[in-house]
mmCIF file of C-alpha atoms in Angstrom:
data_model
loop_
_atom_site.group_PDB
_atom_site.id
_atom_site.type_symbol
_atom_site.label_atom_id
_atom_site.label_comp_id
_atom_site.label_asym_id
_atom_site.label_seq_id
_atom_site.Cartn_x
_atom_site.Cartn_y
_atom_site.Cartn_z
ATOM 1 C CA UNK F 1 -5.734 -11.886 -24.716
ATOM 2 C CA UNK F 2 -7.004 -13.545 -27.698
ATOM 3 C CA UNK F 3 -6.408 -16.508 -29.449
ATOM 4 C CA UNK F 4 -8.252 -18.328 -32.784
ATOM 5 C CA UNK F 5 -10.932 -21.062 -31.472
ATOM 6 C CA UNK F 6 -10.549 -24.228 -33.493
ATOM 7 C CA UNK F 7 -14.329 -25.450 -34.687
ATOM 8 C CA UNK F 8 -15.446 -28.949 -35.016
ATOM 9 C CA UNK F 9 -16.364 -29.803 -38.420
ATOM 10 C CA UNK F 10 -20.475 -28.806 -37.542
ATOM 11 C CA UNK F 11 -19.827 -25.550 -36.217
ATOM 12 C CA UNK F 12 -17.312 -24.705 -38.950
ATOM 13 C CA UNK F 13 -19.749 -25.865 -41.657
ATOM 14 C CA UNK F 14 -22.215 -23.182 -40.083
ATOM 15 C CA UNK F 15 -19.966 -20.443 -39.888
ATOM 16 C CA UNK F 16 -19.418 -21.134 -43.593
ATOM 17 C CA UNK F 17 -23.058 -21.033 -44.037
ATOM 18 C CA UNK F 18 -24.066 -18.091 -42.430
ATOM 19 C CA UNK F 19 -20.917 -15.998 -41.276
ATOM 20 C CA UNK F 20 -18.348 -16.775 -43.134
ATOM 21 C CA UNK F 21 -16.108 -14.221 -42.859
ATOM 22 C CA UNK F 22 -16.533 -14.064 -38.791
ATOM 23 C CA UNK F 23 -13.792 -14.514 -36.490
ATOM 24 C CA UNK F 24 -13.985 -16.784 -33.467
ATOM 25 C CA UNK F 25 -11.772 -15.694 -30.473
ATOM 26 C CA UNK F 26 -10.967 -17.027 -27.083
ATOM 27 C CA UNK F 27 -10.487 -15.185 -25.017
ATOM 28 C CA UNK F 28 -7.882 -15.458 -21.289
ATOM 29 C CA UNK F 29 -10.441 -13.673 -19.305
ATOM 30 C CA UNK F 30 -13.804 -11.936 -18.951
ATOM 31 C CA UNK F 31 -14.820 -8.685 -20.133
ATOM 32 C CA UNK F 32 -17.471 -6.768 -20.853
ATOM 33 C CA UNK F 33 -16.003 -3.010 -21.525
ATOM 34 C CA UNK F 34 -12.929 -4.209 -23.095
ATOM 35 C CA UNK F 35 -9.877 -2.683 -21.757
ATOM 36 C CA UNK F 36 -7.908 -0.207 -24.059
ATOM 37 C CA UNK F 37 -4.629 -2.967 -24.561
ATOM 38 C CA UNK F 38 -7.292 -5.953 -25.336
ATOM 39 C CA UNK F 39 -8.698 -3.858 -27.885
ATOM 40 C CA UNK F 40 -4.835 -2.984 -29.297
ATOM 41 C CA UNK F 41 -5.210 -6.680 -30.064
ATOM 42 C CA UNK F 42 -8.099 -6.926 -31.658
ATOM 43 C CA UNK F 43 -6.872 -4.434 -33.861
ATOM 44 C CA UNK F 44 -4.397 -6.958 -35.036
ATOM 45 C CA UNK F 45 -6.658 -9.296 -35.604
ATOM 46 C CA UNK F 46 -9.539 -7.133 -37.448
ATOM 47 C CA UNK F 47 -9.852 -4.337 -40.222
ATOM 48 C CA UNK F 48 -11.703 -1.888 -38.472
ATOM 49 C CA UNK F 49 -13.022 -1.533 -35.246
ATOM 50 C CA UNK F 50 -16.161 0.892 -35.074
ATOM 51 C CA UNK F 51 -18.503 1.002 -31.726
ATOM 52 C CA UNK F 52 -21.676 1.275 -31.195
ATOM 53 C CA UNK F 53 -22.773 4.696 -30.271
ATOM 54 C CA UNK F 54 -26.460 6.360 -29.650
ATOM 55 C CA UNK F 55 -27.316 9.855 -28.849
ATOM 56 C CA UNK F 56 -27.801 10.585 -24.662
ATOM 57 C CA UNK F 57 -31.430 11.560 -25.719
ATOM 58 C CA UNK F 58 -32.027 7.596 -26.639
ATOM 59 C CA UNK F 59 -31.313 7.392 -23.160
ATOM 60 C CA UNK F 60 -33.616 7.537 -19.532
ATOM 61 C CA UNK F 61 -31.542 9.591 -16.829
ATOM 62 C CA UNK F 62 -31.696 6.417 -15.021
ATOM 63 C CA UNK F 63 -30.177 3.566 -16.874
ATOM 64 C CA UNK F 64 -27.418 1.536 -15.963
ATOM 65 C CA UNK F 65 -23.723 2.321 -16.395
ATOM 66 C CA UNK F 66 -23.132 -0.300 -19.073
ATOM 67 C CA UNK F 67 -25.375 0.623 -21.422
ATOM 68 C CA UNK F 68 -24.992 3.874 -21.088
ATOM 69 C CA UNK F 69 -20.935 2.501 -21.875
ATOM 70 C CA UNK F 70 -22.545 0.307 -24.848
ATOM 71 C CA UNK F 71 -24.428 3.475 -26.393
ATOM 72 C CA UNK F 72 -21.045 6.070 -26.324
ATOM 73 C CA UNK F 73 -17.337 5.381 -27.418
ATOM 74 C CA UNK F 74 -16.527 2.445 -25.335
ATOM 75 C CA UNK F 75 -16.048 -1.015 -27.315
ATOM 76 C CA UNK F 76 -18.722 -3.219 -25.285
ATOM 77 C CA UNK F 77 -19.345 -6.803 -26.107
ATOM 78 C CA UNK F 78 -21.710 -8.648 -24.019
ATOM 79 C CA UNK F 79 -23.832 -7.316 -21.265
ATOM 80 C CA UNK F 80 -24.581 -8.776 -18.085
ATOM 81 C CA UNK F 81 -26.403 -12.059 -18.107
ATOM 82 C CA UNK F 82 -25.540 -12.879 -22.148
ATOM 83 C CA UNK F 83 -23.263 -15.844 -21.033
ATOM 84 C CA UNK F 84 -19.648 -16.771 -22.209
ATOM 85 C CA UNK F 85 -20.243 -16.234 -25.840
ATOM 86 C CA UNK F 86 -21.017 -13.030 -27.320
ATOM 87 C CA UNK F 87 -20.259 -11.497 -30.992
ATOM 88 C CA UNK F 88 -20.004 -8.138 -31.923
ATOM 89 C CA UNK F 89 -20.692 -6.451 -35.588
ATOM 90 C CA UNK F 90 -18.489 -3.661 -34.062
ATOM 91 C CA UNK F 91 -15.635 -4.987 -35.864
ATOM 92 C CA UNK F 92 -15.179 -5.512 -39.419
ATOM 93 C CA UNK F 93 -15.330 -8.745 -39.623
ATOM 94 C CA UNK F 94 -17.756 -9.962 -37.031
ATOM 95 C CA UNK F 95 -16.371 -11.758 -34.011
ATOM 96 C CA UNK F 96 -17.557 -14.443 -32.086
ATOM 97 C CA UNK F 97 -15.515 -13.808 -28.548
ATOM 98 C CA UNK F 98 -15.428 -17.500 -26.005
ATOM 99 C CA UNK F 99 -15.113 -15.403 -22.473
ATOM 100 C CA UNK F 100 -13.157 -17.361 -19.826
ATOM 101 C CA UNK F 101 -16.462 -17.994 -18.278
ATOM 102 C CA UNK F 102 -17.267 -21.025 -20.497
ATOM 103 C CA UNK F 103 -14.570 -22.932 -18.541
ATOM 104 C CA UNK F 104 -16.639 -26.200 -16.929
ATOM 105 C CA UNK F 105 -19.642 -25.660 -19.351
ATOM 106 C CA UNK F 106 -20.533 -28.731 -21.113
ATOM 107 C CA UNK F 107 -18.786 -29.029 -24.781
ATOM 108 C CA UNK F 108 -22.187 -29.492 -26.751
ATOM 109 C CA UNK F 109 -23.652 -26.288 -25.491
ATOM 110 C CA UNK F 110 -20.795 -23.804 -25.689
ATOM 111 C CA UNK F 111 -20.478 -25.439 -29.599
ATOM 112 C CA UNK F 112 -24.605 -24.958 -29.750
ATOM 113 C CA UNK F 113 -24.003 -21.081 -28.534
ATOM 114 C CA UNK F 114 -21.149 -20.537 -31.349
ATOM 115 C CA UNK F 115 -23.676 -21.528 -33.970
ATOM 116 C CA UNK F 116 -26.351 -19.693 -32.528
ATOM 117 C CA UNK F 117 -24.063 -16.756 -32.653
ATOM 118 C CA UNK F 118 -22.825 -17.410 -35.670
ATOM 119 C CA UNK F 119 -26.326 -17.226 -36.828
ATOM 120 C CA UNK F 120 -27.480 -14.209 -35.451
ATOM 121 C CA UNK F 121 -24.378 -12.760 -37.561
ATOM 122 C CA UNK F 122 -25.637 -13.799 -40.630
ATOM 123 C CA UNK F 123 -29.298 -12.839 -39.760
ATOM 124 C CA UNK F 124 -27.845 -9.633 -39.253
ATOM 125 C CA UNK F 125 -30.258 -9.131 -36.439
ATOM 126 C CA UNK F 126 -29.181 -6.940 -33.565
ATOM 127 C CA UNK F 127 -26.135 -7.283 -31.085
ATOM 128 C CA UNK F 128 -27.738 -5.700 -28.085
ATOM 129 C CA UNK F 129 -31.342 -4.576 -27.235
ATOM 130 C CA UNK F 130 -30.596 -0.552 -27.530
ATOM 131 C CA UNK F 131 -29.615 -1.789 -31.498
ATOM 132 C CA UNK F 132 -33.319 -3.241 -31.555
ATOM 133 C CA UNK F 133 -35.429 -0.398 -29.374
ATOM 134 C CA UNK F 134 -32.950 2.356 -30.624
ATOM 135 C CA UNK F 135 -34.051 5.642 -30.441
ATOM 136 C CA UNK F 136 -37.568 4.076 -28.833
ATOM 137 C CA UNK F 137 -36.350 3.065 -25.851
ATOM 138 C CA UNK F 138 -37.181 6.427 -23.824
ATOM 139 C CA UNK F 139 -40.931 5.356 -25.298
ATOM 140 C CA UNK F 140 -40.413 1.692 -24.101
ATOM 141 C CA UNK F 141 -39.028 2.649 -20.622
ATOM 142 C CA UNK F 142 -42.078 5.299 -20.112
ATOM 143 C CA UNK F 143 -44.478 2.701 -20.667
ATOM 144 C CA UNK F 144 -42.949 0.179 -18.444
ATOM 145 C CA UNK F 145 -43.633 0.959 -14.935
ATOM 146 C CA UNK F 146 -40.706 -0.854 -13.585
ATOM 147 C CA UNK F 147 -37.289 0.331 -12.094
ATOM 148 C CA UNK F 148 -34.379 0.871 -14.159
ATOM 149 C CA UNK F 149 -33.066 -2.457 -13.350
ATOM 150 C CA UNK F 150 -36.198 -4.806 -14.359
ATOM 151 C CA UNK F 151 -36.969 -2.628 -17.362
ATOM 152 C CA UNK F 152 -34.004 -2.853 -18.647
ATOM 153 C CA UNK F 153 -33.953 -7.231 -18.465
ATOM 154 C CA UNK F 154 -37.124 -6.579 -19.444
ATOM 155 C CA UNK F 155 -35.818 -5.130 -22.943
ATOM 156 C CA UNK F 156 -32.921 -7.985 -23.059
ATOM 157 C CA UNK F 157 -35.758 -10.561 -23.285
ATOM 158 C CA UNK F 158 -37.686 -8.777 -25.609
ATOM 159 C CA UNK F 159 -34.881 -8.504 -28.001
ATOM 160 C CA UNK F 160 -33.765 -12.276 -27.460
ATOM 161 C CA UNK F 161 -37.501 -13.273 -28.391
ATOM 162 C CA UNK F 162 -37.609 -11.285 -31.535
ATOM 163 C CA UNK F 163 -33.811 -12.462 -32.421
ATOM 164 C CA UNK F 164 -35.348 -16.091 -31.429
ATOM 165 C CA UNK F 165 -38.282 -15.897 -33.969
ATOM 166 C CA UNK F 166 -35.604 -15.422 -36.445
ATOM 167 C CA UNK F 167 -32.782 -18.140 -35.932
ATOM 168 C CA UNK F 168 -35.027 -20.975 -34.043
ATOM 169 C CA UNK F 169 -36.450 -21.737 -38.137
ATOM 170 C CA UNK F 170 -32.764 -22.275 -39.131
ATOM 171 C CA UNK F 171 -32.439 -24.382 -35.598
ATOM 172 C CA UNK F 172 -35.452 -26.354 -36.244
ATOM 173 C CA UNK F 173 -33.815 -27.515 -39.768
ATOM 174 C CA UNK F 174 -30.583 -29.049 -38.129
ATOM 175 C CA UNK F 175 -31.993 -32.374 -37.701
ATOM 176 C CA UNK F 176 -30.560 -34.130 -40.389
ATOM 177 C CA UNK F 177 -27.897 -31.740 -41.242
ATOM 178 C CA UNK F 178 -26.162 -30.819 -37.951
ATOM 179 C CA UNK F 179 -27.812 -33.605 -35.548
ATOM 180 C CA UNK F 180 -25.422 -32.754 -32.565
ATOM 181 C CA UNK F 181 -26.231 -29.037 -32.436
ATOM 182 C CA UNK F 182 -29.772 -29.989 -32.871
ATOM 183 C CA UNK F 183 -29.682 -32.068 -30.441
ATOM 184 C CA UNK F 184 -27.759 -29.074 -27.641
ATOM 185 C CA UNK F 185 -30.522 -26.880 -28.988
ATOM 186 C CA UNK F 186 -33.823 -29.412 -28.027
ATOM 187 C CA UNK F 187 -31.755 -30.550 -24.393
ATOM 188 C CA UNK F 188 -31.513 -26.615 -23.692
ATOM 189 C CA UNK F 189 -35.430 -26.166 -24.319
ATOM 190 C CA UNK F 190 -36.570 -29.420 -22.477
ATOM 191 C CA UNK F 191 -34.472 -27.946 -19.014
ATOM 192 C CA UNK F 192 -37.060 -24.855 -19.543
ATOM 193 C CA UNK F 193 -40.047 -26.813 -20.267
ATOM 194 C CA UNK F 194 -41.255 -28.277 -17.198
ATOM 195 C CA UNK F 195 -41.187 -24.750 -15.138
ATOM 196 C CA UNK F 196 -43.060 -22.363 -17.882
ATOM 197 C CA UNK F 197 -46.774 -24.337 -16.891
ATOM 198 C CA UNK F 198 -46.683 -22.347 -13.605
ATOM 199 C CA UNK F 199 -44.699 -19.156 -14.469
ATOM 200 C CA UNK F 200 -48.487 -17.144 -14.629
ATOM 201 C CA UNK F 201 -49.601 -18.251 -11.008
ATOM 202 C CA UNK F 202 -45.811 -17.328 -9.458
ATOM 203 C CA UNK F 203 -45.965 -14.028 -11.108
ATOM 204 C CA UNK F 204 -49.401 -13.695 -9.812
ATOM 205 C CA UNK F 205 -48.625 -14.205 -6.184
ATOM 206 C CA UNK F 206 -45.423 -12.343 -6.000
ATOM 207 C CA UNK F 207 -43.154 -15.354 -6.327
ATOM 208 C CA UNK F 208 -41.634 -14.181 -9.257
ATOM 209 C CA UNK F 209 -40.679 -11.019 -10.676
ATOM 210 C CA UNK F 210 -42.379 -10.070 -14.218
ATOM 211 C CA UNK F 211 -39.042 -9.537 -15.557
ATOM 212 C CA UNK F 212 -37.258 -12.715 -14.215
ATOM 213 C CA UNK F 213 -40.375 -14.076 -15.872
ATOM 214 C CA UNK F 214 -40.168 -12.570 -19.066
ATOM 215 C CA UNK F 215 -36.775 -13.524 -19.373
ATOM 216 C CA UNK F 216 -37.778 -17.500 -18.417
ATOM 217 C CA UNK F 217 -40.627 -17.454 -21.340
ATOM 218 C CA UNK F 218 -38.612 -15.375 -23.844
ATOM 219 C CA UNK F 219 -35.896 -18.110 -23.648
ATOM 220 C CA UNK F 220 -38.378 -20.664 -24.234
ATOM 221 C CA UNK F 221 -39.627 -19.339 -27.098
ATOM 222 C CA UNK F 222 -35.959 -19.221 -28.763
ATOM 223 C CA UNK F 223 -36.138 -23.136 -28.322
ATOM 224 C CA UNK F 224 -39.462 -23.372 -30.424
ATOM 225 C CA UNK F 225 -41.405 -23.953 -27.131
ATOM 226 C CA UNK F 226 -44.808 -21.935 -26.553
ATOM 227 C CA UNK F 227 -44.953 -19.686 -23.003
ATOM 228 C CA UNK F 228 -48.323 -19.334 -21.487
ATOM 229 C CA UNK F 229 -50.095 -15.950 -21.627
ATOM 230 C CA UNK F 230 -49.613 -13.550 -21.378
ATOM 231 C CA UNK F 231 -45.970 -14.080 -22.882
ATOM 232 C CA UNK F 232 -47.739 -16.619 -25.673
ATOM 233 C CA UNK F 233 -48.816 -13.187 -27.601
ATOM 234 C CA UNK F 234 -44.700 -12.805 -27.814
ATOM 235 C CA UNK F 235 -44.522 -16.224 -29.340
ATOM 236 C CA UNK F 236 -46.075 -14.746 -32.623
ATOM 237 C CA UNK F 237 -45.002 -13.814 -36.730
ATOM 238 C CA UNK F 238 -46.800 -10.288 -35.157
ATOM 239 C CA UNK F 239 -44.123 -9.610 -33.316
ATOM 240 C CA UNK F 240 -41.550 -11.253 -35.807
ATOM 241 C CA UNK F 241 -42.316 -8.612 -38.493
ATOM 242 C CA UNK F 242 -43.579 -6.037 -36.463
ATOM 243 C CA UNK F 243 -40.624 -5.847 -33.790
ATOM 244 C CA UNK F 244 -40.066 -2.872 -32.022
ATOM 245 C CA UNK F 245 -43.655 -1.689 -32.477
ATOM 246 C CA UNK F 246 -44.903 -4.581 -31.406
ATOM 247 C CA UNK F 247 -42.740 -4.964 -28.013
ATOM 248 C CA UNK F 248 -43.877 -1.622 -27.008
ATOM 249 C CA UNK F 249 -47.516 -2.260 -27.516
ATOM 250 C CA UNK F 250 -46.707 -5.633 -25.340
ATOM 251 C CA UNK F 251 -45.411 -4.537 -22.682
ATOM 252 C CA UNK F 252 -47.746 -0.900 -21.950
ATOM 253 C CA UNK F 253 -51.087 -3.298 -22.475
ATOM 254 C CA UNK F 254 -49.481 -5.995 -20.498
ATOM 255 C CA UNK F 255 -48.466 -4.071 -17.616
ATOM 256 C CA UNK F 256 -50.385 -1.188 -17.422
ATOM 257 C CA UNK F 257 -54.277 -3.371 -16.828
ATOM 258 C CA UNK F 258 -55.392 -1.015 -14.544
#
């Protein structure tokens, strides 16, 4: 199921930079529970494979299957909506996994996702959003007065703004150094751009979902662009060094006004 991904000479330079040790895999076909002889592989390929797992108590009664997958024995890499490239600190060493997916997707931004990736390893910042919220989630979901569903996209944006404060700095610093993953990273940002000015007034009128919003301005702040209120307050060193604590105090003043 799994094969080494040969890196152009930028990517490879930032895997040596910042993960050096990581694997990058691709992979024959999608996956995000990965199946019992795919993981008899991996085991080939790694020293130690260790999941993820959380206590049921970190857990609403409500949330969906997945995570509830992600927080027990299962090996899960990748949840729903993360795209074709996904890494895991599950494994010892890291791995960067290329899902089938990526097939058709433009060479410049799957190599721009293997750096950002490769980053995030070396940031050590968390794989998933139940790593980030951990055992504060059951706080998190009580204060969001959302289904199951939206809060939890809710908390995948949060915890891709917070990993976003981190890694766009290294990003920004690519001009010179890496100019065509630079370059991926700007191009990805600009696409957002032009939609964020009205995001507020679609939200307001029922045009767009909080979350799906959330998830819009929480991506543009990962490409260094600033979101209008009241997801600007996101775009902040607050919530950089103040993370969980500060996601939670987001989201109850945001959406509870009344």
């Amino acid at each position: 199921m799994f094969s080494q991904r040969t890196l152009p000479e930028d990517v490879a330079a930032v895997r040596d930079e910042h993960a050096s040790d990581a694997l990058v895999l691709d992979c024959n076909r999608d996956f995000e529970t990965l199946p019992v002889p795919a993981r008899d592989d991996l085991a080939l390929l790694t020293d130690e494979i260790r999941p993820f797992s959380a206590s049921d108590e970190w857990l609403p009664d409500d949330v969906p299957e997945l995570l509830r997958r992600f927080a027990g024995t299962d090996l899960v890499v990748g949840m729903p909506g993360d795209g074709s490239v996904a890494w895991t600190h599950q494994t010892s060493p890291p791995v960067v996994f290329v899902k089938a997916r990526v097939e058709g997707s433009p060479e410049e931004f799957i190599d721009f996702l293997l750096a950002e990736a490769l980053v995030e390893i070396g940031l050590n910042l968390p794989e998933q959003f139940l790593e980030f919220f951990g055992d504060r989630y059951g706080e998190f979901d009580e204060v969001v007065p959302l289904d199951s569903g939206s809060t939890y996209q809710l908390a995948v944006a949060l915890c891709d703004a917070y990993k976003g404060l981190h890694t766009r700095e290294v990003f920004s610093e690519w001009r010179e150094s890496y100019p065509r993953l630079f370059e991926a990273w700007q191009d990805a940002g600009e696409r957002i751009e032009p939609r964020l000015g009205g995001i507020t007034r679609e939200v307001a009128t029922g045009r767009t979902d909080f979350s799906d919003a959330t998830e819009f301005a929480c991506s543009a702040i990962k490409h260094d662009i600033e979101p209008p209120a009241p997801f600007s307050a996101l775009d902040t060193q607050a919530y950089r060094h103040h993370g969980v604590d500060y996601a939670i105090k987001w989201a109850e003043k945001t959406l509870n006004t009344e």
